[in-house]
mmCIF file of C-alpha atoms in Angstrom:
data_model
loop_
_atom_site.group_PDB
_atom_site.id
_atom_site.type_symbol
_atom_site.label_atom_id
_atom_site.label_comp_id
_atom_site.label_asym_id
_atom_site.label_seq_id
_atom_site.Cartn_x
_atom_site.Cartn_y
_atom_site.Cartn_z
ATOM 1 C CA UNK A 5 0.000 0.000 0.000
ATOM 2 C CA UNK A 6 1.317 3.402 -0.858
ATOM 3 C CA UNK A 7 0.111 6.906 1.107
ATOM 4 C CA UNK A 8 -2.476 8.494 0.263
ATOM 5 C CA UNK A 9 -4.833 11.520 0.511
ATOM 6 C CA UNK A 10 -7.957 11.381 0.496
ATOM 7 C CA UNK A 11 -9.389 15.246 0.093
ATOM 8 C CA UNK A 12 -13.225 16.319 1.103
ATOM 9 C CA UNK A 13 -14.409 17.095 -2.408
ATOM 10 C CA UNK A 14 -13.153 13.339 -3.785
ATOM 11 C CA UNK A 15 -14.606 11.545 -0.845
ATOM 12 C CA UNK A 16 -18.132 9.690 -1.798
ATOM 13 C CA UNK A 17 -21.313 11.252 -0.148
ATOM 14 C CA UNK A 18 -24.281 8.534 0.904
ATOM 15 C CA UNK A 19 -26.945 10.118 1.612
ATOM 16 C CA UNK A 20 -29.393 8.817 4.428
ATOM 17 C CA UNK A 21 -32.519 10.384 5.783
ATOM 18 C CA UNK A 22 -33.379 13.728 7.167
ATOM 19 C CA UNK A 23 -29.622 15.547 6.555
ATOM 20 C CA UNK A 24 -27.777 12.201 7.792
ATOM 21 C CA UNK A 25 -25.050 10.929 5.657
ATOM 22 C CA UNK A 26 -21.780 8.984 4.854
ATOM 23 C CA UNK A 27 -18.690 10.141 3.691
ATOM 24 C CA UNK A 28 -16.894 6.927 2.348
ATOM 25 C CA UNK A 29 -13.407 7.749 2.960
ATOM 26 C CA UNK A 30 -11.108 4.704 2.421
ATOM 27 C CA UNK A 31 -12.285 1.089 1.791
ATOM 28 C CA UNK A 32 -10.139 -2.390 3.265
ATOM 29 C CA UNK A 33 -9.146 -2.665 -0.358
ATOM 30 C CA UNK A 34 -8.047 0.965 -0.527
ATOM 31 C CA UNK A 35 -5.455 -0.234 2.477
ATOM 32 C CA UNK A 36 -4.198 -3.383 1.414
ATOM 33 C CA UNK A 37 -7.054 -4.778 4.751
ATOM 34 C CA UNK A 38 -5.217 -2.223 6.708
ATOM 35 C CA UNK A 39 -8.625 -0.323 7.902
ATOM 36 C CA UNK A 40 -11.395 1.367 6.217
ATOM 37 C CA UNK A 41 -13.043 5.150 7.062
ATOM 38 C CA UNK A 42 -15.817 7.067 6.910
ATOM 39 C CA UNK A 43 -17.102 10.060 8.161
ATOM 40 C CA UNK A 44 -20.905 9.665 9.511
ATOM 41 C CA UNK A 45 -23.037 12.813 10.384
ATOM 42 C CA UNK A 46 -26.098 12.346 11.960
ATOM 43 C CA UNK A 47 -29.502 14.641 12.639
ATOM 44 C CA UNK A 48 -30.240 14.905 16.560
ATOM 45 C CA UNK A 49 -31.783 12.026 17.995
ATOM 46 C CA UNK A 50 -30.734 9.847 14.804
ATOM 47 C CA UNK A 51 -30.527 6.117 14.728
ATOM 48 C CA UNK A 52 -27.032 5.273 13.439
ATOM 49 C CA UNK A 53 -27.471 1.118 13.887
ATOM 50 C CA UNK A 54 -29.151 -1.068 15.039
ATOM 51 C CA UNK A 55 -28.143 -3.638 17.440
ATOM 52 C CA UNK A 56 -25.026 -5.724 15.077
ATOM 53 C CA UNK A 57 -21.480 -6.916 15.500
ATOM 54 C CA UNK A 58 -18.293 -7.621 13.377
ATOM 55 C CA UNK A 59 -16.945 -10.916 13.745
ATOM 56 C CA UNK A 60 -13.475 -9.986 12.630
ATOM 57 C CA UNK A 61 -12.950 -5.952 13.124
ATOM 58 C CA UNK A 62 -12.976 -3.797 15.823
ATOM 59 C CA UNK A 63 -14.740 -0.566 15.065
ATOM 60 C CA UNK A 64 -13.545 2.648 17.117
ATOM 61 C CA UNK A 65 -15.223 5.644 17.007
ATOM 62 C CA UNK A 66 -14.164 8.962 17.327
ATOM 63 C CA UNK A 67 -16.803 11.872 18.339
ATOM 64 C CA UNK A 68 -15.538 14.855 15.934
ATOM 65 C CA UNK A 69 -19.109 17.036 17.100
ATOM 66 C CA UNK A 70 -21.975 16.538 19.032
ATOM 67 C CA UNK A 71 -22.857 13.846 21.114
ATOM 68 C CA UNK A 72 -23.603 9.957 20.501
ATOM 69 C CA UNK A 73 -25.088 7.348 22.419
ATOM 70 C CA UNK A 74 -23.789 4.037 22.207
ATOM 71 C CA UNK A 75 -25.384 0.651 23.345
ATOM 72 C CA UNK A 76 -23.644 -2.498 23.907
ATOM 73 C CA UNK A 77 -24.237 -6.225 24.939
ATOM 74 C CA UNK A 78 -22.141 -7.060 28.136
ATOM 75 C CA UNK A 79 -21.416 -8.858 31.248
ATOM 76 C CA UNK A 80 -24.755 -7.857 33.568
ATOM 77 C CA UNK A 81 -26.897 -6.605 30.197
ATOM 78 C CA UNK A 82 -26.863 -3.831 27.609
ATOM 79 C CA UNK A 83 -24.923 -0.756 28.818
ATOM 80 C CA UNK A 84 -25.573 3.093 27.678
ATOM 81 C CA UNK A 85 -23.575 5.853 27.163
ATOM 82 C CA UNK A 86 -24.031 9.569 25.847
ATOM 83 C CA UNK A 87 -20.212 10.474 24.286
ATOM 84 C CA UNK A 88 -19.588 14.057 23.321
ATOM 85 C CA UNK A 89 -17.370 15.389 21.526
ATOM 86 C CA UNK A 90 -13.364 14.504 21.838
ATOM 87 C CA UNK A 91 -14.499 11.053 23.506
ATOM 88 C CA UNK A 92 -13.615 7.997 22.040
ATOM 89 C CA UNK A 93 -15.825 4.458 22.188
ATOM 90 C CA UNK A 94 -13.754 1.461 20.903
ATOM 91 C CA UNK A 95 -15.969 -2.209 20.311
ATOM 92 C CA UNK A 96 -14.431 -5.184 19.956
ATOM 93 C CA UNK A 97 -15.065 -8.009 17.442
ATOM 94 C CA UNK A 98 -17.694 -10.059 18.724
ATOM 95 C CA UNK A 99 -19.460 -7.719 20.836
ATOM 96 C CA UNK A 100 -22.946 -6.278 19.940
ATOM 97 C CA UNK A 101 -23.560 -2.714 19.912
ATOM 98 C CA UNK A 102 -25.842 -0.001 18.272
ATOM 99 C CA UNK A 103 -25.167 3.902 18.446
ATOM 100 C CA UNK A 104 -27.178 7.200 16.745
ATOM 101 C CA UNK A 105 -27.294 10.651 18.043
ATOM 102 C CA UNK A 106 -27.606 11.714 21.082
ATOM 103 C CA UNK A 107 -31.428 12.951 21.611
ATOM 104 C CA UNK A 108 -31.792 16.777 20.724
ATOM 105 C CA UNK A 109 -28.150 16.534 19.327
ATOM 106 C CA UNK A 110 -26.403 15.752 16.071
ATOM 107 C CA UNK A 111 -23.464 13.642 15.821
ATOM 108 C CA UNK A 112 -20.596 14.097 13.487
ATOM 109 C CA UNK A 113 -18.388 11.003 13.644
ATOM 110 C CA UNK A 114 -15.285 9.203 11.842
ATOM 111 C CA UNK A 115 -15.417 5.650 12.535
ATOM 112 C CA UNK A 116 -12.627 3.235 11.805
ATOM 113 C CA UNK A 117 -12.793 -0.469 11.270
ATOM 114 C CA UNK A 118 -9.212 -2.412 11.399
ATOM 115 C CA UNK A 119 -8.535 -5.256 9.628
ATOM 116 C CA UNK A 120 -10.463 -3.022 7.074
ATOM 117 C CA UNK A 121 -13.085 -4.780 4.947
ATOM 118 C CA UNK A 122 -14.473 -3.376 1.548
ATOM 119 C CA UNK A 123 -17.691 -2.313 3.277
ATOM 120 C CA UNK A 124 -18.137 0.643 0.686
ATOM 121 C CA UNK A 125 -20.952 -1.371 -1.140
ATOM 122 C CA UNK A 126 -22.859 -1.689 2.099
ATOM 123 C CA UNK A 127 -22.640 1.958 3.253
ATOM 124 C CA UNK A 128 -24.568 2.356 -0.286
ATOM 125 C CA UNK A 129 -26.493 -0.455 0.249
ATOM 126 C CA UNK A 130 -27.909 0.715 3.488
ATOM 127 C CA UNK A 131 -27.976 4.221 2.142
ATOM 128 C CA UNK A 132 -30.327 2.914 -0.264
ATOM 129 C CA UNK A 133 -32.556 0.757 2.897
ATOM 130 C CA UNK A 134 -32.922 4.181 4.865
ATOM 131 C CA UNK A 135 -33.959 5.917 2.050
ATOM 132 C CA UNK A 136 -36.585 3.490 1.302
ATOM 133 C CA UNK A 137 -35.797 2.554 -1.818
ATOM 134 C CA UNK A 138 -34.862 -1.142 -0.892
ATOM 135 C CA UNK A 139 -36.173 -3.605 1.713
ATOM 136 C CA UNK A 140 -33.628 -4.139 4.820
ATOM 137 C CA UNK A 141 -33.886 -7.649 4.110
ATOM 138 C CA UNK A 142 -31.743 -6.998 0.853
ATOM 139 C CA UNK A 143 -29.008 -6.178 3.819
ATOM 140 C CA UNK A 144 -28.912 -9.783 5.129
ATOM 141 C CA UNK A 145 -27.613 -11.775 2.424
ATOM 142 C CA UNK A 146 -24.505 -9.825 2.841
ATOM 143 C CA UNK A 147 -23.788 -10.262 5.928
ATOM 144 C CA UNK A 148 -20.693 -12.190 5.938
ATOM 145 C CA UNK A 149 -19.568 -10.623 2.776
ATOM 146 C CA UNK A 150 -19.926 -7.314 5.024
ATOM 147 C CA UNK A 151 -18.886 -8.322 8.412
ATOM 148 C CA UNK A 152 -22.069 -6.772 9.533
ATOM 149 C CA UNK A 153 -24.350 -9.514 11.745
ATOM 150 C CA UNK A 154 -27.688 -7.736 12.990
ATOM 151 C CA UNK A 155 -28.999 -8.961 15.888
ATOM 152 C CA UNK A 156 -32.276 -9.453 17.352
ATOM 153 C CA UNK A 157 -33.023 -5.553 18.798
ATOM 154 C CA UNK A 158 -35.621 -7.670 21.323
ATOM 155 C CA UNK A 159 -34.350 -6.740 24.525
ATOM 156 C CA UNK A 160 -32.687 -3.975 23.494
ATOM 157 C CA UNK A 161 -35.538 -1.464 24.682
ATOM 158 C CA UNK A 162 -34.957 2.237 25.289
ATOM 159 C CA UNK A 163 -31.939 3.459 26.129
ATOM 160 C CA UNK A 164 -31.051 3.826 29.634
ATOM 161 C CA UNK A 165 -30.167 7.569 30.974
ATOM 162 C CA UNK A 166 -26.390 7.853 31.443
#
């Protein structure tokens, strides 16, 4: 793998749903499986994901504005937490977790998955599921192909205050 730049005007825009969005900036196949990147901006009180896990990356993310909430499974049940900006939640292969916007608060977030997979096809994908213009079941084919495993959100409930 050589350096590289990616610069704002080259990197791909997905559009979601009500001013949400992806910015696809590099794909596992951009770094030789290094990582991939993307920016993710999300309207206050925006869903993000639902509950899912990676079998073989760990995702970090990195809270650029705002404030997120991220879920995960856990020893004792599903924990909470509201992270604003400058924090820093790191999930582990394996490990279920969900995240959006914080209520009354967008998120602006860059989110890094090492080993990096060539998830750039499901960020469109998905763009396409939020926007209504495919089924989510068209998501679960790809699962494996994707990393991405949903789970079952039943138990999940609302999210507990921090």
């Amino acid at each position: 793998m050589n350096a590289f730049v990616v610069r704002p005007e080259q990197a791909e825009h997905v559009a979601l749903t009500g001013g949400s969005a992806f910015r696809l900036l590099a794909d596992g196949a951009d770094t030789s499986g290094a990582l991939g990147a993307n920016r993710l901006t999300l309207a206050a009180g925006t869903d993000g994901a639902s509950p899912h896990h990676h079998a073989r990356s760990t995702e970090a993310f990195y809270v650029v504005e705002g404030a997120a909430r991220f879920r995960w499974a856990g020893p004792g049940g599903v924990r909470t937490e509201t992270v604003r900006a400058g924090g820093l939640v790191v999930v582990p292969p394996g490990t279920v977790h969900a995240f959006g916007a914080a209520p009354q608060r967008g998120a602006e977030l860059l989110v890094v998955l090492t080993p990096g997979i060539d998830r750039f096809g499901y960020f469109r994908a998905l763009g396409r599921v939020r926007r209504g213009e495919e089924p989510f079941a068209s998501l679960l084919p790809e699962q494996e192909r994707y990393d991405v495993h949903f789970a079952d959100p039943a138990g999940w409930g609302e999210p507990d205050a921090d």
